[in-house]
CSV table of C-alpha atoms in Angstrom, one decimal:
chain,number,residue,atom,x,y,z
A,270,MET,CA,214.3,198.5,-124.2
A,271,GLU,CA,216.1,198.8,-121.2
A,272,ARG,CA,215.2,196.6,-117.8
A,273,GLU,CA,216.2,197.2,-114.4
A,274,CYS,CA,218.2,193.8,-112.3
A,275,MET,CA,217.0,192.9,-109.1
A,276,GLU,CA,219.0,190.6,-107.3
A,277,PHE,CA,217.5,188.7,-103.9
A,278,ASP,CA,218.5,185.5,-102.5
A,279,VAL,CA,214.6,184.5,-102.3
A,280,VAL,CA,211.8,185.9,-104.7
A,281,ILE,CA,208.1,184.8,-103.5
A,282,VAL,CA,205.8,184.8,-105.9
A,283,GLY,CA,202.3,186.1,-104.7
A,284,ALA,CA,200.8,187.8,-101.5
A,285,GLY,CA,198.3,185.9,-100.2
A,286,PRO,CA,198.4,183.9,-96.6
A,287,ALA,CA,201.4,182.2,-97.7
A,288,GLY,CA,203.6,183.9,-100.2
A,289,LEU,CA,203.5,186.0,-96.3
A,290,SER,CA,203.9,183.9,-94.5
A,291,ALA,CA,206.5,182.4,-96.3
A,292,ALA,CA,208.0,185.5,-96.6
A,293,CYS,CA,207.9,186.7,-92.1
A,294,ARG,CA,208.5,182.3,-91.6
A,295,LEU,CA,212.5,182.5,-93.7
A,296,ALA,CA,212.9,186.8,-92.5
A,297,GLN,CA,212.2,185.3,-87.9
A,298,LEU,CA,214.9,182.4,-88.8
A,299,ASN,CA,217.6,184.1,-91.0
A,300,GLN,CA,217.7,186.7,-87.7
A,301,ASP,CA,219.3,183.6,-85.8
A,302,ARG,CA,222.1,183.1,-88.5
A,303,GLU,CA,225.5,185.4,-88.0
A,304,GLY,CA,226.5,187.2,-91.0
A,305,GLU,CA,224.2,188.7,-94.8
A,306,ALA,CA,220.8,189.1,-94.2
A,307,LEU,CA,218.9,187.7,-96.7
A,308,SER,CA,217.4,189.9,-99.1
A,309,ILE,CA,213.7,188.3,-99.7
A,310,CYS,CA,211.0,189.8,-102.8
A,311,VAL,CA,207.5,189.0,-103.1
A,312,VAL,CA,205.4,189.4,-105.3
A,313,GLU,CA,202.6,190.0,-106.6
A,314,LYS,CA,199.9,190.2,-109.2
A,315,GLY,CA,197.4,192.2,-107.0
A,316,SER,CA,197.8,196.5,-107.2
A,317,GLU,CA,198.2,196.1,-103.6
A,318,VAL,CA,198.5,193.2,-101.5
A,319,GLY,CA,194.9,192.0,-100.1
A,320,ALA,CA,194.0,192.7,-103.3
A,321,HIS,CA,192.5,189.1,-104.0
A,322,ILE,CA,191.2,187.9,-100.3
A,323,LEU,CA,188.7,187.9,-99.9
A,324,SER,CA,186.4,189.3,-96.9
A,325,GLY,CA,184.0,188.3,-94.8
A,326,ALA,CA,186.1,185.2,-94.1
A,327,VAL,CA,186.6,183.3,-90.8
A,328,LEU,CA,190.3,183.4,-90.2
A,329,GLU,CA,191.8,179.6,-87.5
A,330,THR,CA,194.6,181.5,-86.3
A,331,ARG,CA,197.0,178.8,-85.0
A,332,ALA,CA,199.1,180.2,-87.9
A,333,LEU,CA,199.7,183.7,-86.4
A,334,ASP,CA,200.2,182.5,-83.2
A,335,GLU,CA,203.3,179.5,-84.5
A,336,LEU,CA,203.8,183.2,-86.3
A,337,PHE,CA,203.5,186.1,-84.7
A,338,PRO,CA,202.8,184.0,-80.3
A,339,ASP,CA,202.4,188.4,-79.6
A,340,TRP,CA,200.6,189.1,-82.3
A,341,LYS,CA,197.7,190.2,-80.4
A,342,GLU,CA,199.8,192.7,-78.0
A,343,MET,CA,201.2,193.8,-81.4
A,344,GLY,CA,197.6,194.9,-82.4
A,345,ALA,CA,196.6,192.8,-85.4
A,346,PRO,CA,193.5,193.9,-86.7
A,347,VAL,CA,192.1,191.1,-85.7
A,348,SER,CA,189.6,191.2,-83.1
A,349,ALA,CA,186.7,189.7,-84.1
A,350,PRO,CA,186.0,186.2,-82.0
A,351,VAL,CA,183.3,183.4,-83.4
A,352,GLN,CA,180.7,183.5,-80.0
A,353,HIS,CA,177.9,180.9,-81.8
A,354,ASP,CA,177.8,179.8,-85.6
A,355,ASP,CA,175.7,177.7,-87.7
A,356,PHE,CA,175.1,176.4,-90.5
A,357,LEU,CA,172.3,176.8,-93.6
A,358,TYR,CA,171.9,174.5,-96.0
A,359,LEU,CA,169.5,176.8,-98.5
A,360,THR,CA,167.0,175.7,-100.3
A,361,THR,CA,165.5,178.3,-102.3
A,362,GLU,CA,166.1,182.1,-101.8
A,363,LEU,CA,164.2,182.8,-99.2
A,364,ASN,CA,164.4,179.3,-97.5
A,365,HIS,CA,166.8,176.9,-95.4
A,366,ILE,CA,167.5,173.9,-93.3
A,367,ARG,CA,169.7,174.5,-90.3
A,368,VAL,CA,172.2,172.0,-90.0
A,369,PRO,CA,172.6,170.3,-86.8
A,370,HIS,CA,176.5,170.8,-84.7
A,371,PHE,CA,176.7,167.0,-84.9
A,372,LEU,CA,176.4,166.8,-88.6
A,373,THR,CA,177.9,169.5,-89.7
A,374,PRO,CA,181.9,168.9,-91.0
A,375,LYS,CA,184.9,169.7,-88.1
A,376,PRO,CA,186.8,172.0,-90.8
A,377,MET,CA,183.1,174.0,-90.7
A,378,HIS,CA,182.7,174.6,-86.8
A,379,ASN,CA,183.9,178.0,-85.7
A,380,ASP,CA,184.6,177.4,-82.8
A,381,GLU,CA,188.2,178.5,-80.8
A,382,ASN,CA,190.3,180.5,-80.7
A,383,ASN,CA,188.2,181.5,-84.5
A,384,HIS,CA,188.1,185.0,-85.5
A,385,VAL,CA,186.6,187.3,-88.0
């Protein structure tokens, strides 16, 4: 059996948020270097990038601000800022208890620069 062999300077396993962020940051840092470009390969097990990411999550955009300061101008598909949120404790299929904001852990507060 013959297999193809490819060589890269960096191989990143997983095209999730961390893997793609690492690849983007390495490429940005490499632009400042003189000489030959760094070859970066991202390997993903899914059929396409994002195949294993859950939807409906709230995105805290601080990482985007750090990696791509002009992400909004670039037309990133992040366009629905959080206007209001509630934390609910589900007691049954039909009932819930609203948890007061001051009792909700800080990481669960979806305000400021968070988007859906």
